[in-house]
Short mmCIF file of C-alpha atoms in Angstrom, two decimals:
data_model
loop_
_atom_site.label_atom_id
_atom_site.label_comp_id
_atom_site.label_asym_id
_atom_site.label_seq_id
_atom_site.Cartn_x
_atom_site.Cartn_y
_atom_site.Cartn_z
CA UNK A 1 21.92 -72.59 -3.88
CA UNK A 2 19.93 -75.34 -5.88
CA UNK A 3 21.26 -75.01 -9.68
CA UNK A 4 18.15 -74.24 -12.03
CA UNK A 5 17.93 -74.83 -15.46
CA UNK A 6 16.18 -72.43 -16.91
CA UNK A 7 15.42 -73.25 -20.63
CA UNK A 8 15.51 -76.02 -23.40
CA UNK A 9 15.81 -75.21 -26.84
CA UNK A 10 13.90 -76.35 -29.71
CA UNK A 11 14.88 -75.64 -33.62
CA UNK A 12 11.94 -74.56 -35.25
CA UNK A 13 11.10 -76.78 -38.61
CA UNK A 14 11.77 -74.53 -41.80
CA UNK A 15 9.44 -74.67 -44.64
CA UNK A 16 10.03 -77.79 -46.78
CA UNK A 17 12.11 -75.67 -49.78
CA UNK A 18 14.56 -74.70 -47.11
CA UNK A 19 16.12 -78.20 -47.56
CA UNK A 20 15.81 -78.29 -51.47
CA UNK A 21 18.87 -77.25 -52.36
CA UNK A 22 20.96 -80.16 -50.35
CA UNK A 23 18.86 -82.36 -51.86
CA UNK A 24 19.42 -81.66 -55.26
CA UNK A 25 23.16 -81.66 -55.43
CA UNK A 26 23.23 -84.56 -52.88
CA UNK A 27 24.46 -87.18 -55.70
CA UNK A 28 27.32 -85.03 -55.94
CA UNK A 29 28.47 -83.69 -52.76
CA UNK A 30 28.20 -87.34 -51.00
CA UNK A 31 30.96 -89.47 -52.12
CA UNK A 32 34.63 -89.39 -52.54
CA UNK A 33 36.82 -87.77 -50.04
CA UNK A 34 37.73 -84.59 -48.49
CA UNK A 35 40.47 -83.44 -46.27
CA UNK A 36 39.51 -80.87 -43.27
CA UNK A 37 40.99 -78.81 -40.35
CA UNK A 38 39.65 -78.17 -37.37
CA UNK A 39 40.11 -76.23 -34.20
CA UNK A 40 40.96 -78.66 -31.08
CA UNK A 41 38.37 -76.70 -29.16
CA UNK A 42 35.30 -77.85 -31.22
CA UNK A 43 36.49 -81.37 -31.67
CA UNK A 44 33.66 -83.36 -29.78
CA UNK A 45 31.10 -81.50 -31.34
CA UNK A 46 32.71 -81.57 -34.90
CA UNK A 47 32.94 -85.71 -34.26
CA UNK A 48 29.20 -85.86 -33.91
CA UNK A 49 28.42 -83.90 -37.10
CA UNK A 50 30.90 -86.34 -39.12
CA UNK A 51 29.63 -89.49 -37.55
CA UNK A 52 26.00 -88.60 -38.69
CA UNK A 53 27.06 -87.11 -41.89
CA UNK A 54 28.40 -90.55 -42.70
CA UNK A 55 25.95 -92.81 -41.38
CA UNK A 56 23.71 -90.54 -43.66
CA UNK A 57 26.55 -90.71 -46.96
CA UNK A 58 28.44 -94.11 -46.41
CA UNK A 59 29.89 -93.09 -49.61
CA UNK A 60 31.30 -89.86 -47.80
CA UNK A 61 35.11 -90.12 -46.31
CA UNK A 62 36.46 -87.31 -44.07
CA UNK A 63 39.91 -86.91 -42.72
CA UNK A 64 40.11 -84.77 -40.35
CA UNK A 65 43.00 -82.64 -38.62
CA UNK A 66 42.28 -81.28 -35.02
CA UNK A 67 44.99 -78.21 -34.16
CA UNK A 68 44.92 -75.07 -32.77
CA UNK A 69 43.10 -72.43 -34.88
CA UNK A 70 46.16 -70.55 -35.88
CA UNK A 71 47.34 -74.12 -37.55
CA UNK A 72 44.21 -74.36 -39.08
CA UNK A 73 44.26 -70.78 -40.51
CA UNK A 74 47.27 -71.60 -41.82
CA UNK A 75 46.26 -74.77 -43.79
CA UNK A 76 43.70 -72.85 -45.28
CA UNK A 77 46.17 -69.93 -46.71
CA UNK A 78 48.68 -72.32 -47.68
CA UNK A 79 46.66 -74.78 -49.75
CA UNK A 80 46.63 -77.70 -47.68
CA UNK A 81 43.05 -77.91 -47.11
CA UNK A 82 39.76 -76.12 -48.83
CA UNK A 83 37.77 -76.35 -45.23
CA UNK A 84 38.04 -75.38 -42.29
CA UNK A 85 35.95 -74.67 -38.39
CA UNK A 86 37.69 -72.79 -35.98
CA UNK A 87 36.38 -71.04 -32.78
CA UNK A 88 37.04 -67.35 -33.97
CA UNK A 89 37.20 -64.67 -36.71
CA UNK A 90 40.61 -64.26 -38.52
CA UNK A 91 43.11 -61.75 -36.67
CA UNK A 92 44.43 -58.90 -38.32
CA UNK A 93 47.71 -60.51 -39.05
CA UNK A 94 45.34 -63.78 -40.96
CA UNK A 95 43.45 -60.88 -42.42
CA UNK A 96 46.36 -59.00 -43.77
CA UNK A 97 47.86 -62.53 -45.23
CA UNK A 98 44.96 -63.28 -46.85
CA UNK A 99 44.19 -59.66 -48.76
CA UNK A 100 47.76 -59.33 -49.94
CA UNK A 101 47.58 -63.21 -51.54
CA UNK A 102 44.13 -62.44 -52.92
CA UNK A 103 43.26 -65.58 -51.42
CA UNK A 104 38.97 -66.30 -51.73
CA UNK A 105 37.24 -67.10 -48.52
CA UNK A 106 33.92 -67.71 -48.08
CA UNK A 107 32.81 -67.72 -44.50
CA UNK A 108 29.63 -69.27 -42.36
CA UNK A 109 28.95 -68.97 -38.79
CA UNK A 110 27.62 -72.44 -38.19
CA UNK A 111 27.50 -72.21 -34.09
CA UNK A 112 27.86 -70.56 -30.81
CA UNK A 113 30.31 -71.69 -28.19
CA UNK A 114 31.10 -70.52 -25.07
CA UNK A 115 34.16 -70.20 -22.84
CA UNK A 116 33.86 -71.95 -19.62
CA UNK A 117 36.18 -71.98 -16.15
CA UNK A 118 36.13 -75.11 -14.47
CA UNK A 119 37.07 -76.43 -10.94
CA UNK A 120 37.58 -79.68 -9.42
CA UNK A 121 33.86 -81.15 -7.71
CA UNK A 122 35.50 -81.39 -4.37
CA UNK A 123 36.22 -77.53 -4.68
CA UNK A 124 33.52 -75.35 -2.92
CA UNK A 125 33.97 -72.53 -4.98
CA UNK A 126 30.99 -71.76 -7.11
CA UNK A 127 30.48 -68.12 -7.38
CA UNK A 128 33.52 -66.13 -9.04
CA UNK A 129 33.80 -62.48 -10.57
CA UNK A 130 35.54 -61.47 -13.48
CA UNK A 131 37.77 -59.57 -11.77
CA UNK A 132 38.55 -62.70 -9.56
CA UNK A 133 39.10 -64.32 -12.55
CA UNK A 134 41.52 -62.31 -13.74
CA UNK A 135 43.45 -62.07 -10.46
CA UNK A 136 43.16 -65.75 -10.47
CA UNK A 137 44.69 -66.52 -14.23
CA UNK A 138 47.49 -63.18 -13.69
CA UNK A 139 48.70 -64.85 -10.32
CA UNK A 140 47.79 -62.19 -8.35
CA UNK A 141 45.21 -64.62 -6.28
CA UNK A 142 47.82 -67.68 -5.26
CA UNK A 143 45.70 -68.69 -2.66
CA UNK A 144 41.90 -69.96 -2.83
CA UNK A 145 41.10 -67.67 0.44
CA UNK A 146 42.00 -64.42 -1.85
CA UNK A 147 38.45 -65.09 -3.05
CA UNK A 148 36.44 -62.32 -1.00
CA UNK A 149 32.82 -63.71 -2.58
CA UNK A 150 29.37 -62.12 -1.19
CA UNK A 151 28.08 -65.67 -0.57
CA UNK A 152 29.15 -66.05 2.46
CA UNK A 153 28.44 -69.92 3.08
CA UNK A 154 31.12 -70.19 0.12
CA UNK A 155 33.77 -68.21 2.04
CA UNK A 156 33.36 -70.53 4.91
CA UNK A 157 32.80 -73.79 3.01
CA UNK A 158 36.52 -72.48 0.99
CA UNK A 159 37.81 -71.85 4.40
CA UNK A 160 37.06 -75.09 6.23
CA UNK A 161 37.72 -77.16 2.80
CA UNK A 162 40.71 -75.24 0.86
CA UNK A 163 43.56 -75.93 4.20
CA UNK A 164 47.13 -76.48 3.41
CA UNK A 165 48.77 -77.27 -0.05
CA UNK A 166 44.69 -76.89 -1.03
CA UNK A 167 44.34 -73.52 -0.86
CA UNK A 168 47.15 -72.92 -3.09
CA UNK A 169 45.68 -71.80 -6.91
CA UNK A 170 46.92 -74.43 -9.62
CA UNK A 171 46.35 -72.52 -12.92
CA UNK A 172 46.10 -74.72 -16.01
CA UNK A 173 45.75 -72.92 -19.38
CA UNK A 174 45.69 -73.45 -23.27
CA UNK A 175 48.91 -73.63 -25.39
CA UNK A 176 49.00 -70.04 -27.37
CA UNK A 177 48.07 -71.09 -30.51
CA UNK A 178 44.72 -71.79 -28.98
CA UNK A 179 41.52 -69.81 -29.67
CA UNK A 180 40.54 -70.13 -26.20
CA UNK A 181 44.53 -68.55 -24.79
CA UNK A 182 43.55 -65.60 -27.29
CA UNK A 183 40.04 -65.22 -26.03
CA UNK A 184 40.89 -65.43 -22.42
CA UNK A 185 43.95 -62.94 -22.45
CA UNK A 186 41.78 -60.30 -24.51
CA UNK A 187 38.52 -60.57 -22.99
CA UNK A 188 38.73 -61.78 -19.35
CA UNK A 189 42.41 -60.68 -18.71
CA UNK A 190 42.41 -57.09 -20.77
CA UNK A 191 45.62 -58.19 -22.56
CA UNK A 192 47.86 -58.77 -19.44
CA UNK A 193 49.99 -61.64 -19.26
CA UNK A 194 48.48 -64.89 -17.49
CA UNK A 195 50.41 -66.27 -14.45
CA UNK A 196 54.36 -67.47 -15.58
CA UNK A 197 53.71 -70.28 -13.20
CA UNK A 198 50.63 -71.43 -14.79
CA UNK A 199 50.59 -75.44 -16.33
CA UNK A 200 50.06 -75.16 -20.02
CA UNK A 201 47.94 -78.35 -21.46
CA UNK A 202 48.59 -79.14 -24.88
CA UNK A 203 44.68 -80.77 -25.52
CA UNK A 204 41.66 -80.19 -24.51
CA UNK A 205 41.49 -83.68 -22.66
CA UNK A 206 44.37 -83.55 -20.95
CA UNK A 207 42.91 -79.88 -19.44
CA UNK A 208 39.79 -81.91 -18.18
CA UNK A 209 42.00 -84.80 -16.68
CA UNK A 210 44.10 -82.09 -15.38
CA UNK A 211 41.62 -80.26 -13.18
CA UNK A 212 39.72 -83.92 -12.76
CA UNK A 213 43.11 -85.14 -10.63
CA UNK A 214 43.95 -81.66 -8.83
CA UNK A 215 41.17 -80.66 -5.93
CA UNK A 216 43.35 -77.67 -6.12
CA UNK A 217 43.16 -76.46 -9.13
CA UNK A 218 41.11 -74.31 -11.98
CA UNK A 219 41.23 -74.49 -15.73
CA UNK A 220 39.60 -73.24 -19.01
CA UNK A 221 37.42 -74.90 -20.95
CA UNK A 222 34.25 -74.67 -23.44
CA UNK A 223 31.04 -75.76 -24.22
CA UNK A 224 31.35 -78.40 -26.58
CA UNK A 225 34.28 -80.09 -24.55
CA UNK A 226 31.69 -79.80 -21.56
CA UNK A 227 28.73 -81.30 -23.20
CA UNK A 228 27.84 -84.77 -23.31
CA UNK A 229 25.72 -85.18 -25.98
CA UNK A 230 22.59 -84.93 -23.89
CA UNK A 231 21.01 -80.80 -25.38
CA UNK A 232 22.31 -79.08 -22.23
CA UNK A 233 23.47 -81.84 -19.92
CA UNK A 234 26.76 -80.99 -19.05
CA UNK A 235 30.06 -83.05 -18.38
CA UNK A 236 30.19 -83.68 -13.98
CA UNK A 237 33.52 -84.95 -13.74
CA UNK A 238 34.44 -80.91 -13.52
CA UNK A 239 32.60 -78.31 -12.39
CA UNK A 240 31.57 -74.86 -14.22
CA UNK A 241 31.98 -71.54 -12.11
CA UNK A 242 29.13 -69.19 -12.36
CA UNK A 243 30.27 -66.05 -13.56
CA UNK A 244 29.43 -62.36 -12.47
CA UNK A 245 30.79 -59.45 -14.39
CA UNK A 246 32.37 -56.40 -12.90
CA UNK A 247 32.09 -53.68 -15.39
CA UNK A 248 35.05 -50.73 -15.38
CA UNK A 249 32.82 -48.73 -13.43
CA UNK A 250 32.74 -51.41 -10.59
CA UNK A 251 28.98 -51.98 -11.19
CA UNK A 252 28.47 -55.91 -10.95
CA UNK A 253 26.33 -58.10 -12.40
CA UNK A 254 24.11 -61.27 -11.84
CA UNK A 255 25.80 -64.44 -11.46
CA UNK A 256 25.12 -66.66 -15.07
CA UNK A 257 25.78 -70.28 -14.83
CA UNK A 258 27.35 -72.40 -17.95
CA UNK A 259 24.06 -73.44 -19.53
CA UNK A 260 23.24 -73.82 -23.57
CA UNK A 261 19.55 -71.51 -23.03
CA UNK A 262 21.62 -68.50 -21.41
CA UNK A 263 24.32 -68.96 -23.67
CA UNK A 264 21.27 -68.35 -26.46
CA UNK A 265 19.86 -65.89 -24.91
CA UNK A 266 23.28 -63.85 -24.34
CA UNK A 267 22.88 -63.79 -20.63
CA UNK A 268 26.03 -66.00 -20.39
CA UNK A 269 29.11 -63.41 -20.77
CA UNK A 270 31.66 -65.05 -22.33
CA UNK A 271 30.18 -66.53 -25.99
CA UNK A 272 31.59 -66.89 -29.52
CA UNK A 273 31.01 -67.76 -32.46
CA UNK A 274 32.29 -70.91 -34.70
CA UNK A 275 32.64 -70.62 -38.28
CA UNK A 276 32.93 -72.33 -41.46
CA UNK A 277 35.99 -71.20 -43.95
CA UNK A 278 36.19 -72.19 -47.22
CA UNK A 279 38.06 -71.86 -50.35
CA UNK A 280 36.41 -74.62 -52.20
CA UNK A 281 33.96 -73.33 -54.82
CA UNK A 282 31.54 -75.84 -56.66
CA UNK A 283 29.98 -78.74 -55.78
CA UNK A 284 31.84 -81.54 -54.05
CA UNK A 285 32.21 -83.09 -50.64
CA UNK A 286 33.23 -80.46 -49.08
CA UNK A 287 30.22 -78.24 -50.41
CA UNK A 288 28.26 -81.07 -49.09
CA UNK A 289 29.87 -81.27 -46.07
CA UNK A 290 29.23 -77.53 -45.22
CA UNK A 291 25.21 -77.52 -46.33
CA UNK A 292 24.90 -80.62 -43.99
CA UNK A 293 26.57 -78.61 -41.09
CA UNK A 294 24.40 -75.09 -41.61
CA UNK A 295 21.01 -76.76 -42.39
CA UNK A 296 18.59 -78.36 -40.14
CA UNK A 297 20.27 -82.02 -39.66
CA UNK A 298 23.59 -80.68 -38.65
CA UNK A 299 22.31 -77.93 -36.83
CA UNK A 300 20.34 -80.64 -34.84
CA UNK A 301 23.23 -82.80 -34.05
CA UNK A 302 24.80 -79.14 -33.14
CA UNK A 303 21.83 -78.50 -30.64
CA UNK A 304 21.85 -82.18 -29.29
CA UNK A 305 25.27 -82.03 -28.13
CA UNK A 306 24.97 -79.30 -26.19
CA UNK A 307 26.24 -75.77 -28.36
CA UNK A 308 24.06 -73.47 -29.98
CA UNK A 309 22.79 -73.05 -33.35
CA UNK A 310 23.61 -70.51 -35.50
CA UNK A 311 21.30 -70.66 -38.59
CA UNK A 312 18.18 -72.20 -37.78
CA UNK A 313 15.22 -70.69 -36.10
CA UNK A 314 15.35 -71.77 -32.13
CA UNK A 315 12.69 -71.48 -29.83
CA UNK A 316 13.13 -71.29 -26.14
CA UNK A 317 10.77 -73.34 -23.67
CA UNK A 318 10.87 -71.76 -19.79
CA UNK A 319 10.95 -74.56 -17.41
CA UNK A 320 10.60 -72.76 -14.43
#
């Protein structure tokens, strides 16, 4: 089936005074240096924002710390940074740390990611449940023939294609201390344990290289490792499964592509949010840093690369 794209997104211009206030404490929140961590998972995105924020404030100097988000968490509680992005919400355990150390936090959603299942090109599997996922990533499916799907032409296409040593599943995952390991295991695996013979990949490139050298196998990804910089042009060298939920019940779903409009839209199942933590109070680089990343010139480079927005208006244009 011919792969449609369905929408392109727009941010809509805010009234002039919705830029004022960057503006006026620009002199101050431009120079000098900052230290920042941030979560592995939103490190090509987070690149973009700090190569425009600098070509914008030459002055400006960021050193910057990509690690898991439970490293980053930690940073923050233990003083060794005043900023950081990550790719969820604290946990309860982060949550209870922080209350008992009185420990101020201001927070910002600044964008919407989404988690994304990948396969090697030369795999004809396009179509999976969440259900198959989960079979798939608990090692129940070892075998790409488990897949019972209702396209037919892709049973037969996996068939003819997935013979010998191909048709056995290679899992690749995230280390533990990744957002994405948490998100997977609580949302698409119900809490059970993934698959004991699964490859763990300590990066988010080496994941992509991973599943770009096995025909074989399947990994986990996410949308701002996928994009390319090009709105919602995504990376080719892998290829995104389109995903159908199966609901307790056993009522199933339409099949959503990876694509930034139905990730927008909410059509796109499995979304999250990436936010902004802060300690620092004032104004400084770091309060710079942040009003550059939640108004409308970080937001664009946000939208240009491929995630979604989270604080400016966005307008949706149908294509087809």
């Amino acid at each position: 089936m011919q792969v449609k794209y369905w929408f392109i997104l727009l941010i809509v211009p805010l009234a002039l005074s919705s830029c004022q206030d960057y503006r006026e404490i620009k002199p101050l929140s431009t120079s000098g240096s900052a230290y920042i961590a941030v979560d592995e998972n939103f490190k090509p995105a987070m690149e973009q924002l700090i190569n425009e924020f600098i070509r914008l404030n030459p002055n400006a100097k960021l050193d910057v710390n990509y690690v898991p988000s439970r490293n980053a968490v930690a940073e923050l509680v233990n003083n060794q940074t005043k900023l950081i992005v990550i790719t969820r919400p604290f946990n309860r355990e982060e949550s209870d740390i922080i209350k008992q150390n009185n420990i101020q936090i201001d927070s910002h959603k600044v964008a919407v990611d989404a988690v994304a299942f990948i396969v090697n090109p030369f795999n004809p599997i396009l179509r999976v449940t969440s259900n198959d996922l989960m079979n798939i990533f608990t090692g129940e499916y070892k075998n790409w023939t488990d897949i019972v799907a209702q396209d037919k032409d892709q049973n037969s296409e996996v068939a003819k294609t997935m013979t010998g040593n191909l048709n056995k599943i290679k899992t690749f995952i995230q280390r533990r201390n990744s957002a994405t390991y948490d998100y997977v295991k609580e949302n698409v695996l119900k809490g059970a344990e993934f698959y004991d013979k699964s490859t763990v990949c300590s990066t988010s490139a080496q994941m992509l290289q991973e599943i770009r050298e096995n025909e074989n196998a399947i990994g986990i990804s996410n949308l701002a490792w996928l994009g390319i910089g090009k709105q919602d042009a995504l990376d080719t060298t892998v290829k995104a499964l389109r995903i159908s939920i199966v609901n307790d019940a056993g009522a199933q779903r339409d099949y959503v592509q990876l694509h930034q409009g139905l990730v927008f839209n909410g059509e796109y199942p499995y979304d999250r949010v990436v936010y902004i933590y802060t300690t620092f109070k004032g104004i400084g680089l770091e309060s710079g840093f942040i009003s550059f990343m939640l108004q409308t010139p970080g937001q664009q480079v946000l939208l240009d690369h491929g995630v979604v927005p989270a604080t400016q208006p966005v307008r949706t244009i149908q294509l087809n």
